[in-house]
Coordinates of C-alpha atoms and ligand atoms in Angstrom, one line a residue:
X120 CA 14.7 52.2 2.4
X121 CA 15.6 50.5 5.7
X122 CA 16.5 47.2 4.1
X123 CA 19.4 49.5 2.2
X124 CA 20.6 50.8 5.7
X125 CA 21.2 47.3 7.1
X126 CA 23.3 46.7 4.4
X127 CA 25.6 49.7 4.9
X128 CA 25.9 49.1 8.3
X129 CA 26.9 45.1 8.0
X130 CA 29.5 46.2 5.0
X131 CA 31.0 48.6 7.6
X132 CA 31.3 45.9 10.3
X133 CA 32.3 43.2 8.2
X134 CA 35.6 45.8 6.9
X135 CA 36.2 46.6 10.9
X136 CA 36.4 42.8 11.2
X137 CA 38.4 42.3 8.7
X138 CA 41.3 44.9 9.3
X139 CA 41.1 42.9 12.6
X140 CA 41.3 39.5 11.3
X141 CA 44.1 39.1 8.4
X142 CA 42.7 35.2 8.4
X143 CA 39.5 36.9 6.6
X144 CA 41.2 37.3 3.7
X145 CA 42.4 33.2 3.6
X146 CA 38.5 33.0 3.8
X147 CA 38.0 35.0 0.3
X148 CA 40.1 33.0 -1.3
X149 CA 38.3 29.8 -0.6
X150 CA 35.2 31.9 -1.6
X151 CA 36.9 31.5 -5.5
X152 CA 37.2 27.8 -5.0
X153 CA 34.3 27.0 -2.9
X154 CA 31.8 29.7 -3.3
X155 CA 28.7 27.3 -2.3
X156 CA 29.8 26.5 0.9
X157 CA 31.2 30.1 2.0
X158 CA 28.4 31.5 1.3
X159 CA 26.6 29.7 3.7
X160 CA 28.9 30.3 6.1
X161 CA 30.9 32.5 8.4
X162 CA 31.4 36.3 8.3
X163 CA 28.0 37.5 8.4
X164 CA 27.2 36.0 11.8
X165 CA 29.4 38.2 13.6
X166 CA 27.3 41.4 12.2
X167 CA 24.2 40.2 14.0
X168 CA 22.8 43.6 15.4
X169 CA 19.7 44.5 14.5
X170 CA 16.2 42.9 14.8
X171 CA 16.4 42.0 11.2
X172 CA 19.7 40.2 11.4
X173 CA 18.7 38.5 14.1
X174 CA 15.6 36.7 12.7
X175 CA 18.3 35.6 9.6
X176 CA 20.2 34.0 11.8
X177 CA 17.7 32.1 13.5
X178 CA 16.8 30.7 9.7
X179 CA 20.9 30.1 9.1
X180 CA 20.6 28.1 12.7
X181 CA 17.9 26.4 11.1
X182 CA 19.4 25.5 7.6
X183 CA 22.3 24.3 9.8
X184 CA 20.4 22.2 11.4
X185 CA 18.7 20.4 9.2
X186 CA 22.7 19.9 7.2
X187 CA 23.5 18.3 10.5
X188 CA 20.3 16.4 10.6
X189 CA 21.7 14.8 7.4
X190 CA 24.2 13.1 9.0
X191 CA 22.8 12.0 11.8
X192 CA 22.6 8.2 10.8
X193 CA 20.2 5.5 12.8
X194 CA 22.2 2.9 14.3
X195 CA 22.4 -0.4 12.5
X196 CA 20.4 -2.5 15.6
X197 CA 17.6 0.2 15.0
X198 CA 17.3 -0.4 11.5
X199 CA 14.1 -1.5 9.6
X200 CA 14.1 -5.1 9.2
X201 CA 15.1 -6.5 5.8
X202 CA 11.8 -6.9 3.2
X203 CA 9.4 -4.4 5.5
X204 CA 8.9 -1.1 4.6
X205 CA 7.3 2.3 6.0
X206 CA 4.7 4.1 4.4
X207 CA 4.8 7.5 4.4
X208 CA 4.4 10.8 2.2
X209 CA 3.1 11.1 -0.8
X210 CA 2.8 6.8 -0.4
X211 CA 0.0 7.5 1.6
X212 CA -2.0 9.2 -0.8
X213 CA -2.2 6.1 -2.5
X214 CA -2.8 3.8 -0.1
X215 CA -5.9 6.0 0.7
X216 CA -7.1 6.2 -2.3
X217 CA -7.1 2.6 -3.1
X218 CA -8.3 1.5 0.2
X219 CA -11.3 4.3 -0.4
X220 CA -12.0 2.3 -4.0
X221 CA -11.9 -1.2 -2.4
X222 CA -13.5 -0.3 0.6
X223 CA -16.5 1.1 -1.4
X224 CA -17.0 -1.4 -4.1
X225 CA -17.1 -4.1 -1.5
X226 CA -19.7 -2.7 0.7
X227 CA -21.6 -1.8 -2.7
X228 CA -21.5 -5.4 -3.2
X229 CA -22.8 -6.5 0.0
X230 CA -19.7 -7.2 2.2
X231 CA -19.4 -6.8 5.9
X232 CA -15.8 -6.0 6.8
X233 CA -13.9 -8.8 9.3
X234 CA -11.0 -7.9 11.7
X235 CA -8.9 -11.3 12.5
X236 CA -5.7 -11.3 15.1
X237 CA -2.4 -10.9 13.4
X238 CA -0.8 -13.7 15.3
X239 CA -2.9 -17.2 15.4
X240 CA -1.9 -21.0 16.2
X241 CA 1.0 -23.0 13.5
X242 CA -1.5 -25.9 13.3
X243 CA -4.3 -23.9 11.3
X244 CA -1.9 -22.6 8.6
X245 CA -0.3 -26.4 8.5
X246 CA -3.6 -27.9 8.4
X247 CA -5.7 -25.3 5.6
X248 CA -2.6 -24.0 3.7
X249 CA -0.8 -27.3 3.5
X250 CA 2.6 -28.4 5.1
X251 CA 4.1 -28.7 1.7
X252 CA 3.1 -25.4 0.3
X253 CA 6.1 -23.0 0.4
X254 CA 4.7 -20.5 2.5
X255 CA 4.3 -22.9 5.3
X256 CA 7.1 -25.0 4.6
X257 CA 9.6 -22.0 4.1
X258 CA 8.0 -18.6 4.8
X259 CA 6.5 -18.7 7.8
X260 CA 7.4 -16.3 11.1
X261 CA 6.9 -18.6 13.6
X262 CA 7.8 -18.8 17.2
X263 CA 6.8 -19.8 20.5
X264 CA 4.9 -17.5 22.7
X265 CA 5.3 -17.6 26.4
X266 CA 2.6 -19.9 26.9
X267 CA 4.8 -22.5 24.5
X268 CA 2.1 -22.2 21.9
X269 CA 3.8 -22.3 18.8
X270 CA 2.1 -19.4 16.6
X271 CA 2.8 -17.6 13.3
X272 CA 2.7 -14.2 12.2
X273 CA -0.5 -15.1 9.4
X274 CA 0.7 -15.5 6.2
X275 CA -2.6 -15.3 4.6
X276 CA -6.4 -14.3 5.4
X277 CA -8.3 -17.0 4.5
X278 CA -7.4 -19.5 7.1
X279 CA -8.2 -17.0 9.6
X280 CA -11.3 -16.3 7.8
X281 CA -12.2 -19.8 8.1
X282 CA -11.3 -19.9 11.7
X283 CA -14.0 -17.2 12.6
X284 CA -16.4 -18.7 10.4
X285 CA -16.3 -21.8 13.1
X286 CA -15.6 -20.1 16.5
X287 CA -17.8 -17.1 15.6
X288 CA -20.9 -19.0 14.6
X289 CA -21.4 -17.4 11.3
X290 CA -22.6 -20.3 9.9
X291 CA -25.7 -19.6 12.0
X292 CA -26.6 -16.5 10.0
X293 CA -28.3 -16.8 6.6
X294 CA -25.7 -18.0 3.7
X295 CA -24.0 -17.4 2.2
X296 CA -21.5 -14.8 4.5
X297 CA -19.9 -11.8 2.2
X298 CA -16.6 -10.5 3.9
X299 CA -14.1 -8.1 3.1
X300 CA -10.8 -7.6 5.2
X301 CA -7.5 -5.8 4.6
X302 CA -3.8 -5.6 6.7
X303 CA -0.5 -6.8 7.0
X304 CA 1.1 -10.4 5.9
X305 CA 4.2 -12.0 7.0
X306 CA 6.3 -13.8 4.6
X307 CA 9.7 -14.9 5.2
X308 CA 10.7 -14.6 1.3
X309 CA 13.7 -13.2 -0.1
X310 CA 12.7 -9.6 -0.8
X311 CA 12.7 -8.4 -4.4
X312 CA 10.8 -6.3 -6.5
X313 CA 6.6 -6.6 -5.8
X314 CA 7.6 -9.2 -3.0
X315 CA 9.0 -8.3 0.5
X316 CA 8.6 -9.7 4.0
X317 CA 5.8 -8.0 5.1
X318 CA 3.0 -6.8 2.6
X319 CA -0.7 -5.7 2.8
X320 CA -3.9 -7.3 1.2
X321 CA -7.2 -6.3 0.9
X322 CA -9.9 -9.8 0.1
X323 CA -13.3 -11.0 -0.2
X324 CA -14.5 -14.0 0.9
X325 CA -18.2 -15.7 0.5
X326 CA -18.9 -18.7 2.1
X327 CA -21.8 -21.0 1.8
X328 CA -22.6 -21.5 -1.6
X329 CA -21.2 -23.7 -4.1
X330 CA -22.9 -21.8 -7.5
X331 CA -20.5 -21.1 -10.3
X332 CA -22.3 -17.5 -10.0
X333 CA -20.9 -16.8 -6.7
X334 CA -17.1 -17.0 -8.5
X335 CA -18.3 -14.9 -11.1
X336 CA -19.5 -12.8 -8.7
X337 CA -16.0 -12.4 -7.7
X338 CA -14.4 -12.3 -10.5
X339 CA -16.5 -9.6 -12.0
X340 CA -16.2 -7.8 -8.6
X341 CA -12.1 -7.4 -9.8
X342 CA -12.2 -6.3 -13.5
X343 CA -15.0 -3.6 -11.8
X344 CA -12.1 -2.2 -8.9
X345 CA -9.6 -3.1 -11.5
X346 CA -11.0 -0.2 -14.6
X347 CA -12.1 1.7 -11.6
X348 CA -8.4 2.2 -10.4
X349 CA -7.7 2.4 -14.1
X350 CA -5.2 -0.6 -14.6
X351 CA -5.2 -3.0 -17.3
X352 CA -5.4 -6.6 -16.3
X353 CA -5.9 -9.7 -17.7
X354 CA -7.9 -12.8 -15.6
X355 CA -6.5 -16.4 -16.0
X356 CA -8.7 -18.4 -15.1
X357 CA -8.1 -22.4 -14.2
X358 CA -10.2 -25.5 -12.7
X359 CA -8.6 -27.7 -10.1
X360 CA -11.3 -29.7 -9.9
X361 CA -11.9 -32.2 -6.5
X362 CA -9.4 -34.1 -5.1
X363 CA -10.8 -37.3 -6.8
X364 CA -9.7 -35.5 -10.7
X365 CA -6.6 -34.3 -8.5
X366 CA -5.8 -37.7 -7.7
X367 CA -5.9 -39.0 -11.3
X368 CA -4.4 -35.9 -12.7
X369 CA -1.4 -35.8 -10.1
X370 CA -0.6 -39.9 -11.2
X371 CA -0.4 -38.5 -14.8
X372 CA 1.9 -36.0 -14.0
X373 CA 4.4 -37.8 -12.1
X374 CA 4.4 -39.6 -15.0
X375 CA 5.2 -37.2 -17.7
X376 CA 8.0 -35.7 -15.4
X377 CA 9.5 -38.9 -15.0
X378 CA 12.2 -38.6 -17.9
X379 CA 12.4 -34.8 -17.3
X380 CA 13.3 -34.9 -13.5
X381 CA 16.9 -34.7 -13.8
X382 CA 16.7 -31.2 -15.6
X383 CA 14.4 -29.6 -13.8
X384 CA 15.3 -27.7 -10.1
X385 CA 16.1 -29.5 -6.9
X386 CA 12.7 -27.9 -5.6
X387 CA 10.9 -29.5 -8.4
X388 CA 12.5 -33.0 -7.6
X389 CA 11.0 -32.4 -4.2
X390 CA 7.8 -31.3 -5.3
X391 CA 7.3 -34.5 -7.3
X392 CA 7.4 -37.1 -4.8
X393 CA 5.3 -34.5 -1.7
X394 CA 2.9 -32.0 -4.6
X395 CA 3.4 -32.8 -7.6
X396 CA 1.1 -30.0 -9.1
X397 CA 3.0 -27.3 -7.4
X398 CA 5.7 -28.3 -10.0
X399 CA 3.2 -26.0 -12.5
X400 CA 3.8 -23.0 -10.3
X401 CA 7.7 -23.2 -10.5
X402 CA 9.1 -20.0 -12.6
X403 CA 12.7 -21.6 -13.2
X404 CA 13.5 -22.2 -16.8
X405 CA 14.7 -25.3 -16.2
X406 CA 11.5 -26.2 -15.7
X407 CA 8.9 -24.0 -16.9
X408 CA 10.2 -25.4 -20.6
X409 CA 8.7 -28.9 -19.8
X410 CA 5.6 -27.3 -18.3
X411 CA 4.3 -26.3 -21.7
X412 CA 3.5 -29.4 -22.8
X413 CA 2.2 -31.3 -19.6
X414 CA -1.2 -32.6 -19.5
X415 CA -3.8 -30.8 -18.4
X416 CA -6.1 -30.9 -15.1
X417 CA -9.0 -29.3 -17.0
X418 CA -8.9 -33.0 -19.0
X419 CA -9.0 -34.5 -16.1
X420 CA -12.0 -32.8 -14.4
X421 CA -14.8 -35.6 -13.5
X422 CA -18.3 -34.4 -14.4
X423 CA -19.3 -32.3 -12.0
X424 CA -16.1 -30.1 -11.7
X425 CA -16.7 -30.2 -15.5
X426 CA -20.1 -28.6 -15.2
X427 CA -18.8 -26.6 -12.4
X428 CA -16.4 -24.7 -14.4
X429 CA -18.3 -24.9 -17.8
X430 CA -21.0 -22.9 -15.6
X431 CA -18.5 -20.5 -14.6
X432 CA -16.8 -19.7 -18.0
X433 CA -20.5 -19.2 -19.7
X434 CA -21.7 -16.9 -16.6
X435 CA -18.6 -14.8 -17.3
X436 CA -19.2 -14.4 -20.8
X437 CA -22.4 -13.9 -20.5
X438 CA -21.4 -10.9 -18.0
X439 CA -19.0 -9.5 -20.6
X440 CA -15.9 -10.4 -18.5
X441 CA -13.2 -11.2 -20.6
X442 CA -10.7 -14.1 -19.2
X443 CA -7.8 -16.0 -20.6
X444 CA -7.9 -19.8 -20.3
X445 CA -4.5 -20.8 -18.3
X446 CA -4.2 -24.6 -17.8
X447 CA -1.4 -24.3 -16.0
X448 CA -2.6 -22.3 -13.1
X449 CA -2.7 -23.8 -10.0
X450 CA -2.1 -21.1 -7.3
X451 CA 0.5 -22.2 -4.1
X452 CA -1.9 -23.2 -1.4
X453 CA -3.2 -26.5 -0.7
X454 CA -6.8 -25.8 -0.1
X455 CA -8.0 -24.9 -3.2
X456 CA -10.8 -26.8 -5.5
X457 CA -12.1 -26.1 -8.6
X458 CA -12.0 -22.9 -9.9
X459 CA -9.0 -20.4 -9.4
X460 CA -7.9 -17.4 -11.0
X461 CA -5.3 -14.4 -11.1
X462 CA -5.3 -10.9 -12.2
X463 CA -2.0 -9.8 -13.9
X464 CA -0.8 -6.3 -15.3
X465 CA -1.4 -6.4 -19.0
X466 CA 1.6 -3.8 -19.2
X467 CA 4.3 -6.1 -17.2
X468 CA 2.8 -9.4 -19.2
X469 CA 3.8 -7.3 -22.8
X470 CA 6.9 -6.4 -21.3
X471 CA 8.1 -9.2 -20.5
X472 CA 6.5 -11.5 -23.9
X473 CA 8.7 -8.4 -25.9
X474 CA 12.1 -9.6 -25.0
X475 CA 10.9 -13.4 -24.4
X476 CA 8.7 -13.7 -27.4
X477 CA 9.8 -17.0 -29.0
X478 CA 9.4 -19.0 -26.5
X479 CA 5.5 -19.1 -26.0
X480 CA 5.1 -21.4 -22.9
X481 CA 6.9 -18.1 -21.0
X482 CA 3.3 -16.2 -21.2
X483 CA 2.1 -18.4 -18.6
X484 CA 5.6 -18.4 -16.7
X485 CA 5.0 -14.1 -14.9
X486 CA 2.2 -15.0 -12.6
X487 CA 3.7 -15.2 -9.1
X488 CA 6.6 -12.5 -9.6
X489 CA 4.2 -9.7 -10.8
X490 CA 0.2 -10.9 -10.0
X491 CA -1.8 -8.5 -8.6
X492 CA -4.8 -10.7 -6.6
X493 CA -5.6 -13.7 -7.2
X494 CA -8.6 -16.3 -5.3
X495 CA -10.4 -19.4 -6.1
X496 CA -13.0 -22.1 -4.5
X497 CA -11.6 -23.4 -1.0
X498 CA -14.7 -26.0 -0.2
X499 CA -13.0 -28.2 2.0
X500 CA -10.9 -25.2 4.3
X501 CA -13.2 -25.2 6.8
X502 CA -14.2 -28.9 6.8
X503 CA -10.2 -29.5 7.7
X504 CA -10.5 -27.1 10.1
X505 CA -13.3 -28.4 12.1
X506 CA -16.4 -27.2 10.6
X507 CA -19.0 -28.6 9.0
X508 CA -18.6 -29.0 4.9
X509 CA -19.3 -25.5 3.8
X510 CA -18.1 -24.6 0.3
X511 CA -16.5 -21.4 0.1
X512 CA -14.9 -18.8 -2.6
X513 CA -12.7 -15.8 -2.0
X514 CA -9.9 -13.6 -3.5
X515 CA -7.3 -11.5 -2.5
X516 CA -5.4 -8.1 -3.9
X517 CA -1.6 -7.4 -3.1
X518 CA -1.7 -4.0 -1.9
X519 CA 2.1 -2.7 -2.5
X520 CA 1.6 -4.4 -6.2
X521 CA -1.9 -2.7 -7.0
X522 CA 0.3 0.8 -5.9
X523 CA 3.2 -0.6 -8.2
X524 CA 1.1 -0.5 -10.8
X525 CA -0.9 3.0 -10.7
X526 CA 3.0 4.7 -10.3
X527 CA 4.1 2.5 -13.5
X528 CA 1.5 3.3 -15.5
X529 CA 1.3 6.9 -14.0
X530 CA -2.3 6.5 -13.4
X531 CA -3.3 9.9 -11.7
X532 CA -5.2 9.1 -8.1
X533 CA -7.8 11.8 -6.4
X534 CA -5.7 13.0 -3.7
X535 CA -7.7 14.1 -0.3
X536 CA -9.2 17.5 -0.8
X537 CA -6.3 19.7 0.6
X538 CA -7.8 22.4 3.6
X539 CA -9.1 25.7 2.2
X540 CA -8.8 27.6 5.4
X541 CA -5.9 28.1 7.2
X542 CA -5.8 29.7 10.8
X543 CA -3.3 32.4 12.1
X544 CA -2.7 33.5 15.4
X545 CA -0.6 36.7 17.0
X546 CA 0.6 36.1 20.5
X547 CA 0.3 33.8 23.5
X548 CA -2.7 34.7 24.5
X549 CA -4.2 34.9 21.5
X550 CA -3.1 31.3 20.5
X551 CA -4.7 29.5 23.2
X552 CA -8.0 30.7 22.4
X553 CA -6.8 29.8 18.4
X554 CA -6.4 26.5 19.4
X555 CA -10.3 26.6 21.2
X556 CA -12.1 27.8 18.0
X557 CA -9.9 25.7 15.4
X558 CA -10.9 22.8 17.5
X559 CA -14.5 24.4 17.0
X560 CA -14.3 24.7 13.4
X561 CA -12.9 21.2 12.9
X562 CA -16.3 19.9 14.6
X563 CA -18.3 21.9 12.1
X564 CA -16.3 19.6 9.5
X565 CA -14.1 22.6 8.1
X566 CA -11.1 21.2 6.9
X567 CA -8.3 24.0 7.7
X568 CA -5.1 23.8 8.6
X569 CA -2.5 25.9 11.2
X570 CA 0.7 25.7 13.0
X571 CA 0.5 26.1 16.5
X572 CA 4.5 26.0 16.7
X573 CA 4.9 29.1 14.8
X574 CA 4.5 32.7 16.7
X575 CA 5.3 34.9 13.7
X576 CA 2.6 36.2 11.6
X577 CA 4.5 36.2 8.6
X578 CA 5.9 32.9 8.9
X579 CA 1.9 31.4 8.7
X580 CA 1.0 33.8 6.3
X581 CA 3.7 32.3 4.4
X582 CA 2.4 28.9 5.2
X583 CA -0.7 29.4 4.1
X584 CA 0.1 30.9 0.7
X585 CA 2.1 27.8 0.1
X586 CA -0.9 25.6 1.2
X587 CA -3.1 27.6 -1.3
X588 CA -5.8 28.2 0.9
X589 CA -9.0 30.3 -0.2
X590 CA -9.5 32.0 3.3
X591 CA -6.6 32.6 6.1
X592 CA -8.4 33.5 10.0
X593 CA -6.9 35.8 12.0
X594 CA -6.8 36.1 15.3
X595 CA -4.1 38.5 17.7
X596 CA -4.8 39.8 21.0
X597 CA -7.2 42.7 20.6
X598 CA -9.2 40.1 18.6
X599 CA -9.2 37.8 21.4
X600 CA -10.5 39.9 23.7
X601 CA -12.8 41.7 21.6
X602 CA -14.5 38.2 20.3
X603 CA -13.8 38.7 16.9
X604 CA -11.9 37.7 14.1
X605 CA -9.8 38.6 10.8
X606 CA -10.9 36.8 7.8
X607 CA -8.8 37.6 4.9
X608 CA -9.3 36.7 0.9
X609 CA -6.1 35.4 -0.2
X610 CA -6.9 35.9 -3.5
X611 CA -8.1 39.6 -3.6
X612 CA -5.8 40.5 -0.3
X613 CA -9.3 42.0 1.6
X614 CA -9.8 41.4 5.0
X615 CA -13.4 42.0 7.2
X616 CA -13.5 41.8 10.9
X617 CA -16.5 39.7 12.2
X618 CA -17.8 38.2 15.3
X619 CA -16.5 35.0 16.6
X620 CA -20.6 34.0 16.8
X621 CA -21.3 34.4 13.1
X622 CA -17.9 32.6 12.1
X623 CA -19.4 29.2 11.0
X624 CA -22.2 31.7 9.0
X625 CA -19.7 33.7 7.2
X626 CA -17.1 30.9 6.6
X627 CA -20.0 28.8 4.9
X628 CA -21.1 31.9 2.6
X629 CA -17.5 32.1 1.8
X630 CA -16.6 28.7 0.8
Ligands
LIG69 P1 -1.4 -15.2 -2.4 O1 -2.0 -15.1 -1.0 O2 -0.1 -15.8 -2.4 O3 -2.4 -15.8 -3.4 O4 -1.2 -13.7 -2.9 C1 -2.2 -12.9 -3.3 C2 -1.6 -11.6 -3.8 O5 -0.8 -11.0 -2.7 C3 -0.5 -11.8 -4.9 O6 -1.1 -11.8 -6.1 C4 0.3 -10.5 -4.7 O7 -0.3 -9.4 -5.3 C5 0.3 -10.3 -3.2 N1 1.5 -10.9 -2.6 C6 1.8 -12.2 -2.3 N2 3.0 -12.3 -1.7 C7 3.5 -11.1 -1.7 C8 4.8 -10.6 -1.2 N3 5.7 -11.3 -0.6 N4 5.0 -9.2 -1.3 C9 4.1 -8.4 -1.9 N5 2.9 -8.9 -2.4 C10 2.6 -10.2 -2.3

């Protein structure tokens, strides 16, 4: 009934107003053209008179606002960067949740986590990496401090890793060291799908052992996290052997490139004469057709990298992890012996193979645009670096990529249990003590939710419907000072007064 008299009285206003303002009726036209955006508009703000109007046009003021926020545009030297990206939202949920998994599995499996600085010295990316390995020759963010140190934003873990395994003293500890690490990388790429200038990892690394096991280990670690996430994907799997098969390999190359050169990229040219096996890792057609048919290492492999990686395929099998040979996989970095490996989507892989199928030397040629971890034995990394010879293993997961993958293939993630209680407050002085006992509540683990910036009961009561709670708490000014408290059923609508005291009591019962 009072709703229909507010309406009477803002129809009589609005036809005062309009006798007094001819230009109204300029306004109903437009109405006829542009109904959307009169509506929002003008004529009923000037009938604000009662309570009820009032409150509306503190939500039009609001709506307005949030128009205007629209258009509000940050300036161009406050921008995001080019290739970075924030993670926010619904994002978050999956970063969480895959964190949670990997986080888990690892300690499951033994490994202590590692925290290493995000900015360290040129010289130990140059020296384990390898100068001629693309992200040290063109990726790095590098710059001089104030000291004139010249330092880099890290471009990958295990160097770091290394690092602390010398200045730390792990190596006095019994062997062989199980770590697990995650955060941001810095890579000064050109951004593109599943590659951007700053991306997160999330790797293992056990060092001081040398037994094929130990990469097994590793590798059956990944197709565990991988079916727990619920993504498909395959494991190629590669020897590099020891520099001495290297050397006899790399000579054989050169060779078989020699009549090729002039077709394949300028990079390629260069890679050659400095690394000539990086010329496997190149994804130009140009040369990826010649790649195909090169020799390869595993041929090459002297008798104990033979053994080595003999050891390593049988282990897997006997484990039931199921792996794809890939001769041609040699991963970027310069530090790596023996055996490496990579994980890619089965779904990209098919995807790709559908609309390239004739050409088979093209299913090896998707690794670095869309793999989602890969790892391998580093034994000389921490040799180079100082250390003592300590043979080492290790992997790592791309984030962003891993996330790619659960949207793509809609893979359905546990989200953080939402709050079941949410708690309402009625005036200021009321609030204050709110805020006292929802602190209170939090420290007896409830999860619940409020808004502290809302005064109007209806307003949380609306808030908490939409948040689905089970219970909402109420607590107004007679409440306050009486020491008790409103808990209402949201689903049957009943509400019981109880003491403040036997909260925690009657909230446990409840839930
Ligand atoms: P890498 O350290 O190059 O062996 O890379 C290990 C994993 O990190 C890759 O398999 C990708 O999943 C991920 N990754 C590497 N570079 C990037 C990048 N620029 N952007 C996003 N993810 C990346």
């Amino acid at each position: 009934m009072p709703k229909k008299r507010i309406i009477k009285k803002r129809k009589k206003v609005s036809v005062k107003k309009k006798v007094g303002r001819p230009k109204k009726a300029k306004t109903k036209k437009k109405k006829v053209g542009r109904p959307k955006k009169k509506k929002v508009g003008r004529p009923r703000k000037k009938t604000v008179k009662t309570k009820t109007n009032k409150k509306r046009k503190g939500r039009k003021t609001l709506k307005k606002q949030k128009i205007e926020e629209g258009k509000f545009k940050i300036k161009p030297e406050a921008q995001i960067l080019r290739g970075m990206s924030d993670i926010v939202g619904e994002d978050i949920d999956y970063w969480q949740y895959t964190f949670k998994k990997m986080i888990n599995l690892s300690e499951r499996y033994g490994f202590n986590q590692i925290i290493v600085p995000v900015v360290e010295k040129q010289f130990l990316f140059e020296k384990s990496t390898g100068s001629t390995s693309d992200v040290v020759e063109k990726q790095m963010y590098s710059f001089k401090d104030r000291a004139g140190h010249n330092v880099v934003l890290r471009p990958e873990f295990t160097p770091s890793i290394g690092r602390a395994y010398i200045e730390r003293g792990l190596f006095n500890l019994p062997q062989p060291i199980k770590l697990y690490y995650f955060g941001p990388l810095f890579r000064y790429e050109r951004p593109q799908a599943g590659r951007s200038r700053q991306f997160h990892q999330f790797g293992l690394e056990i060092i001081g052992s040398d037994k094929p096991l130990i990469d097994a280990q590793l590798i059956l670690f990944s197709q565990t996290l991988f079916s727990q996430l619920g993504i498909k994907a395959s494991i190629q799997i590669n020897s590099l052997g020891c520099e001495e098969c290297r050397e006899n390999y790399r000579s054989r190359l050169v060779q078989y490139f020699k009549f090729k050169k002039r077709w394949m990229c300028n990079d390629c040219k260069k890679r050659l004469a400095k690394n000539p096996l990086r010329v496997l890792d190149c994804n130009k057609n140009s040369c990826r057709k010649f790649i195909h048919q090169a020799p390869q290492l595993v041929d090459y492999l002297c008798d104990d990298c033979q053994k080595h990686f003999v050891k390593t395929l049988e282990c897997l099998d006997e484990i039931g992890v199921v792996y794809e040979f890939n001769p041609y996989l040699v991963r970027g970095l310069d530090y790596y012996t023996q055996t490496v490996f990579e994980f890619w989507p089965i779904r990209a892989k098919k995807e790709k193979l559908k609309t390239q199928h004739t050409r088979a030397w093209q299913a090896y040629g998707l690794s670095s645009q869309t793999a989602l971890g890969g790892g391998g034995r580093y034994d000389n990394l921490i040799k180079g670096i100082g250390g003592r010879l300590t043979p080492a293993t290790g992997l790592s997961y791309g984030i962003e990529r891993i996330i790619d993958e659960l949207k793509k293939e809609e893979i359905k993630i546990i989200k953080p249990r939402p709050p079941q209680i949410f708690f309402a407050h009625v005036g200021e002085k009321a609030s204050r003590h709110a805020l006292k006992l929802f602190n209170k509540l939090q420290n007896e683990r409830f999860k619940i939710a409020a808004n502290f910036a809302k005064d109007s009961l209806r307003a949380q009561m609306e808030l908490a419907h939409k948040r689905g709670v089970k219970i909402t708490l109420i607590l107004g000014q007679q409440e306050a000072l009486d020491n008790t408290i409103i808990i209402r059923n949201m689903n049957t609508g009943n509400q019981e007064v109880v003491d403040q005291e036997k909260l925690v009591k009657e909230l446990r019962k409840r839930l």
